[in-house]
Coordinates of C-alpha atoms in Angstrom, one line a residue:
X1 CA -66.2 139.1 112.6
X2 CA -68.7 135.9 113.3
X3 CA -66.2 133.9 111.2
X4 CA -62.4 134.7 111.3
X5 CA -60.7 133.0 108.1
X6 CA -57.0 132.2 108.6
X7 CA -55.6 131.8 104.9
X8 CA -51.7 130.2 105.4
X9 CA -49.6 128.2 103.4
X10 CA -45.5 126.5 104.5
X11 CA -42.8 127.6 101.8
X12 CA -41.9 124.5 100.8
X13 CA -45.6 123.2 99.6
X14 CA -45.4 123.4 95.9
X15 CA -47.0 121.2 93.1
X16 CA -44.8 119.9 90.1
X17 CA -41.5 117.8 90.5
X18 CA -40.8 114.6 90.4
X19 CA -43.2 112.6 91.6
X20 CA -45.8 114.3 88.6
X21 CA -45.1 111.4 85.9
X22 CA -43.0 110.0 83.4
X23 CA -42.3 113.2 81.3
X24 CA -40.9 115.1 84.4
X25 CA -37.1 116.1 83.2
X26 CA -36.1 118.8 86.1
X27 CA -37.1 121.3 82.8
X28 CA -34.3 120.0 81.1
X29 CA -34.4 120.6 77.6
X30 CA -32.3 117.8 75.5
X31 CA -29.5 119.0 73.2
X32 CA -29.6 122.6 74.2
X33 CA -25.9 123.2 74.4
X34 CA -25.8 123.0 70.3
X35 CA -27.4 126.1 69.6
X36 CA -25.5 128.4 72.9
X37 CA -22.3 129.0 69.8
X38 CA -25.5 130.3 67.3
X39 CA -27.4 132.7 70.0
X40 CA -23.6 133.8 71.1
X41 CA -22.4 134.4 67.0
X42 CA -25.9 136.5 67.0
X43 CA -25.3 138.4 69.6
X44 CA -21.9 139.2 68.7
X45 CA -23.2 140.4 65.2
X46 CA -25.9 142.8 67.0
X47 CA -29.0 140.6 65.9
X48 CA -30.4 140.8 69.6
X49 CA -33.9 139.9 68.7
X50 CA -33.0 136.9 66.5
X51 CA -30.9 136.1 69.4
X52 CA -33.2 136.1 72.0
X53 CA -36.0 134.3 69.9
X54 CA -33.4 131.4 69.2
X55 CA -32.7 131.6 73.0
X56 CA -36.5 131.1 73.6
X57 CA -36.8 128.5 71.2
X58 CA -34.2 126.4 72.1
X59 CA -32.2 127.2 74.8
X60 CA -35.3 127.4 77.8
X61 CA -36.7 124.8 79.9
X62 CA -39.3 122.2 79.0
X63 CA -42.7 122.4 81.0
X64 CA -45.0 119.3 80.2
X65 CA -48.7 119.4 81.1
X66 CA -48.8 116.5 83.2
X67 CA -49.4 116.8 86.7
X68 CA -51.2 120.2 86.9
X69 CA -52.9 121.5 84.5
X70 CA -52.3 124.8 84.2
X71 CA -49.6 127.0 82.5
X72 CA -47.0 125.9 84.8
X73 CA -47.6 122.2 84.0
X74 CA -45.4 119.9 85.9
X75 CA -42.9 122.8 87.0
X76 CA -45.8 123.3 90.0
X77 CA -46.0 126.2 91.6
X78 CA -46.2 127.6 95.2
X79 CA -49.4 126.3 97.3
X80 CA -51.9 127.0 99.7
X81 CA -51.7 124.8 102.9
X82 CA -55.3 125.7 104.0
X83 CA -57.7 127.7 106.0
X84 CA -58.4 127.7 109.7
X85 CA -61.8 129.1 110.5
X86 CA -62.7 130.3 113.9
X87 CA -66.5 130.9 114.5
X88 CA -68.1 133.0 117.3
X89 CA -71.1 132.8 119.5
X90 CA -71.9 135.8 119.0
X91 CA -75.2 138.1 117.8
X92 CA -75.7 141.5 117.5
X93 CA -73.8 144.6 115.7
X94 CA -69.8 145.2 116.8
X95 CA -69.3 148.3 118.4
X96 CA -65.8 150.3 118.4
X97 CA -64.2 148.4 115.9
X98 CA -60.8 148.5 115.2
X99 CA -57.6 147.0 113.7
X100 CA -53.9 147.8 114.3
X101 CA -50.5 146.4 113.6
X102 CA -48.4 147.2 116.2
X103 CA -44.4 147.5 113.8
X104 CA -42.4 147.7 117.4
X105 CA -44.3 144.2 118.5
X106 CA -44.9 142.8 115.0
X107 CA -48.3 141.4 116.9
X108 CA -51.7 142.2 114.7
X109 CA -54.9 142.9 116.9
X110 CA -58.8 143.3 116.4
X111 CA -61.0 144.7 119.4
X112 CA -64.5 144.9 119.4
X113 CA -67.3 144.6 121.5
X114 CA -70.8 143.1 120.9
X115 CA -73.4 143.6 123.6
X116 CA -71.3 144.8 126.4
X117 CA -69.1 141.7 125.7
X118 CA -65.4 142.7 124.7
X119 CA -63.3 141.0 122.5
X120 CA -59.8 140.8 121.3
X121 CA -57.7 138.8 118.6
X122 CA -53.9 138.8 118.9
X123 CA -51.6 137.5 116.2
X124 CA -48.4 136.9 115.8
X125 CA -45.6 134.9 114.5
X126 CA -42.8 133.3 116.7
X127 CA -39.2 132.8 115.5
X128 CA -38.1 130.8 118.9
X129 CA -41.1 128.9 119.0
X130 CA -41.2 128.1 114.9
X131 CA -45.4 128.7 115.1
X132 CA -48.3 131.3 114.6
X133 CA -49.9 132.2 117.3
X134 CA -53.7 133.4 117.6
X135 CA -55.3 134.2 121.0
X136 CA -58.8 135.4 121.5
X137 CA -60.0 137.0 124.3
X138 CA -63.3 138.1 125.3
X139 CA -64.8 139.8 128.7
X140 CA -67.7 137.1 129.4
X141 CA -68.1 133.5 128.5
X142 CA -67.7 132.8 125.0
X143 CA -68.1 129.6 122.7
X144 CA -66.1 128.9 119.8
X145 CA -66.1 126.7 116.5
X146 CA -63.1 125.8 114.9
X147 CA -62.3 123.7 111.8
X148 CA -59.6 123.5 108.6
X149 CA -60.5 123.4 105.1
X150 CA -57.9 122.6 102.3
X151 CA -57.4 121.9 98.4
X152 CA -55.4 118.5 99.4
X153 CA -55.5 115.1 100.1
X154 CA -56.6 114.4 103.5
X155 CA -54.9 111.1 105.0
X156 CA -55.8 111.1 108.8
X157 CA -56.6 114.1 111.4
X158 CA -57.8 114.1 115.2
X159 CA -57.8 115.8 118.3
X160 CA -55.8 114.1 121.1
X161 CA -54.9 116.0 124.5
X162 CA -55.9 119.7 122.7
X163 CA -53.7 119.3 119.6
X164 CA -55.4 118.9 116.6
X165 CA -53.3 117.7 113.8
X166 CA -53.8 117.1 109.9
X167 CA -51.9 115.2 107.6
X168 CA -52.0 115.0 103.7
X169 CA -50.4 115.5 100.4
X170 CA -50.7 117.1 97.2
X171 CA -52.2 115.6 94.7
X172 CA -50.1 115.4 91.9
X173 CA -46.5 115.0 93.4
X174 CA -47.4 113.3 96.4
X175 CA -45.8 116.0 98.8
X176 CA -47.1 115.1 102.3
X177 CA -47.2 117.5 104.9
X178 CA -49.0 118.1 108.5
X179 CA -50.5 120.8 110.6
X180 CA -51.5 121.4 114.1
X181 CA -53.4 123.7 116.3
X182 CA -52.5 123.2 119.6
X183 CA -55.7 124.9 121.9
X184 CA -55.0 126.0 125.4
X185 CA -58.3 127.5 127.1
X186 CA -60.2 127.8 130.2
X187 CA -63.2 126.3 128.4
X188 CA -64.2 122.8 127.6
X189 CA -63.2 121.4 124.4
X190 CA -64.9 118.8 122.2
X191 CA -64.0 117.0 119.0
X192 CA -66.6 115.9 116.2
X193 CA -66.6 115.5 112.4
X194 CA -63.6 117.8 112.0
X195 CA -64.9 120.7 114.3
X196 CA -63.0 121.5 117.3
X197 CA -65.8 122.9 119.8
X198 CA -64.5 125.2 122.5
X199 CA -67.4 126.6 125.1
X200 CA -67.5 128.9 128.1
X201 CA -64.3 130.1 127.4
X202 CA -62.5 134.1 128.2
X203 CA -59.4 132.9 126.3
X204 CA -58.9 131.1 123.5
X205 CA -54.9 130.4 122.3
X206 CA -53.9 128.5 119.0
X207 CA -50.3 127.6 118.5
X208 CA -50.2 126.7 115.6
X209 CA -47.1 125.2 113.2
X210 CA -46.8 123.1 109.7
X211 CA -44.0 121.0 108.0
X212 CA -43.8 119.2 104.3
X213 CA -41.2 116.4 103.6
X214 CA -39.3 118.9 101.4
X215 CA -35.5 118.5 101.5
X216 CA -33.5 120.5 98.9
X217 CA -31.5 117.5 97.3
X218 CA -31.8 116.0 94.0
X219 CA -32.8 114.6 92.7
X220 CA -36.3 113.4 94.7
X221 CA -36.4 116.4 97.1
X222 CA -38.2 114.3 99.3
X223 CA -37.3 112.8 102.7
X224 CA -37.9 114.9 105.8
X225 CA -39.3 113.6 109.2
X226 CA -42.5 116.3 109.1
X227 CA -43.9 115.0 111.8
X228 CA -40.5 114.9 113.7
X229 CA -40.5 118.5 113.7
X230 CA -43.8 119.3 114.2
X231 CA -43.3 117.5 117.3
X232 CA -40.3 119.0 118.1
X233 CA -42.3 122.1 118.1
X234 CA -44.7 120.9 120.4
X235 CA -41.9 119.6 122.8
X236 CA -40.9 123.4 123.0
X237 CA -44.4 124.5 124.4
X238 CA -44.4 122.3 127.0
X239 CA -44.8 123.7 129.9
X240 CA -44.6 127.3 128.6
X241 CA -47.3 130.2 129.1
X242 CA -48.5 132.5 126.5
X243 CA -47.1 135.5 128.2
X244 CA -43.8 133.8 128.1
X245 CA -44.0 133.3 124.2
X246 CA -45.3 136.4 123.3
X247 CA -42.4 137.9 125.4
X248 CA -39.5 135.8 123.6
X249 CA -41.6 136.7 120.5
X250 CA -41.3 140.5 121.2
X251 CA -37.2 140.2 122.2
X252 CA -36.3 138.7 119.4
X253 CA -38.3 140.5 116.8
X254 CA -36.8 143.9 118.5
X255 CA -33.4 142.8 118.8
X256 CA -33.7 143.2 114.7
X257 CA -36.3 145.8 114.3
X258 CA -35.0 148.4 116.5
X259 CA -32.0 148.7 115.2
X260 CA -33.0 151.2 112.4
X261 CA -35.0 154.6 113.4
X262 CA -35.8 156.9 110.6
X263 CA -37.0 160.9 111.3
X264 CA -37.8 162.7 108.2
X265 CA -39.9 166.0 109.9
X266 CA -41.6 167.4 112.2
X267 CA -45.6 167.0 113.0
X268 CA -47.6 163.5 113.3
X269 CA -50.3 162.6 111.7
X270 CA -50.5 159.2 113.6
X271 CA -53.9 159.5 114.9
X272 CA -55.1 159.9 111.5
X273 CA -56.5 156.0 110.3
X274 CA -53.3 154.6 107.9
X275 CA -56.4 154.2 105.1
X276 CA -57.1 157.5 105.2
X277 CA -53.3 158.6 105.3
X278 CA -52.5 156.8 102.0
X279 CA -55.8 158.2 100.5
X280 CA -54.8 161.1 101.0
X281 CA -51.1 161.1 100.4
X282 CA -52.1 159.9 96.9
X283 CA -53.9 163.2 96.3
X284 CA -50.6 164.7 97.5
X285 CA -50.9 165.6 101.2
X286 CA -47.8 166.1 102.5
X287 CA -47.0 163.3 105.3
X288 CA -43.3 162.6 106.1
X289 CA -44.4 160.5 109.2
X290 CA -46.4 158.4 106.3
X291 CA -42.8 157.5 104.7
X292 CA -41.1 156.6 108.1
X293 CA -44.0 154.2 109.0
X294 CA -44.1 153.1 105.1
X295 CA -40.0 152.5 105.6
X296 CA -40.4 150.6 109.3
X297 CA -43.6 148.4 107.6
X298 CA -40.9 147.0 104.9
X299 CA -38.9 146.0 107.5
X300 CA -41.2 144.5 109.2
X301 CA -42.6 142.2 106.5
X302 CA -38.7 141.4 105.9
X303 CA -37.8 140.7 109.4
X304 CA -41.2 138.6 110.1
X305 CA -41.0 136.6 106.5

């Protein structure tokens, strides 16, 4: 809990393409078409595994090792856009721990307190607002570190009127993307070396958004303003509290979610821990109310992704 790690990537940030080399073809393997009247004449004579060896052989794409190395060569594959990091001032063992996902808010939240002090994390995703959103809250005074770590090629970052924003690109392709933080606090907030300082602070909020220059057309795939809608973004939270985001967050997730109610018994078990309740359910306690939260969690995840 001194150190929360924020692992996020932007679905669009992938390795591979054009951009890797010379030897990048789009996969295309040249003069597969003459062997599609073989693999079909197999097939048709029941020789299914000659078939599909001949399909492998000749009819599949071509991956070249340039670019990445790694078994998915210059075909790339999905990336990470980064950590966020976001150290506490604090000493001492946490008392009443606890974590929760809250399905009817889609909103994920830690409380704990150290020495007296109480502290909460709120997370959650908005649709409206196209960013995550992270707030930190704590009883007394708090200071806070923050910082970004990733894999890529940093161009330029800095801190100007409590955005923070990073741009860079993948190595071997040359995708460029951006991030930002935008901080609102009641604390005082510094800038040095890549660390974003916030002290004396009871609430700490992170809006917090990405964009690549992906654009699905061949054959370059390249070409978005990034930075135009990251700024777009912004633009939107002008002028807007967190109360009022988390709202339209909540009415918008809802107007989806609860759509859908599922009852498959009698009896809770809800105040049972949901780590316990799958423990247990796999050594075949009965737990209905387990499925109908297991059912409402998939929708979740689909709604949110």
């Amino acid at each position: 809990i001194e150190t929360e790690q924020i692992q996020f990537s932007e679905g669009s940030l992938w390795s591979g393409g054009p951009g890797t080399g010379d030897d990048y073809n789009y996969g295309i393997r040249e003069g597969a078409w003459k062997y599609l009247d073989q693999v079909r004449q197999l097939l048709n004579e029941d020789k299914f595994d000659e078939a599909h060896k001949l399909a492998n052989d000749q009819l599949t794409g071509v991956i070249h090792n340039a670019g990445r190395n790694s078994s998915f060569g210059n075909y790339g594959a999905q990336q990470t856009m980064g950590d966020i990091f976001i150290s506490v001032s604090h000493d001492g063992e946490p008392q009443n721990y606890r974590r929760e996902l809250n399905l009817t808010d889609a909103e994920g939240l830690v409380t704990y307190a150290v020495d007296g002090n109480n502290y909460t994390r709120t997370y959650f995703g908005s649709y409206p607002d196209q960013v995550m959103v992270y707030r930190l809250e704590s009883s007394r005074n708090t200071d806070y570190s923050l910082w970004y770590e990733t894999p890529h090629v940093r161009q330029d970052e800095g801190l100007t009127d409590g955005v923070y924003t990073f741009r860079g690109n993948v190595a071997d392709n040359g995708m460029e993307f951006e991030t930002f933080l935008k901080i609102d606090t009641d604390g005082e907030i510094s800038f040095n070396d890549g660390r974003i300082a916030v002290s004396g602070a009871t609430h700490l909020t992170i809006y917090h958004g990405a964009a690549t220059d992906y654009v699905m057309e061949y054959p370059h795939y390249k070409g978005a303003d990034y930075r135009a809608r990251n700024r777009s973004a912004l633009a939107n939270l002008e002028g807007k509290t967190y109360e009022e985001v988390r709202r339209e967050h909540q009415e918008d997730f809802r107007e989806l979610f609860s759509r859908v109610e599922l009852i498959l018994g009698e009896g809770s078990r809800d105040h049972v821990p949901t780590v316990q309740r799958l423990i247990e359910y796999a050594n075949g306690t009965d737990d209905p109310g387990l499925e109908e939260l297991y059912f409402q969690y998939s929708r979740y995840l689909m709604i949110s992704a």
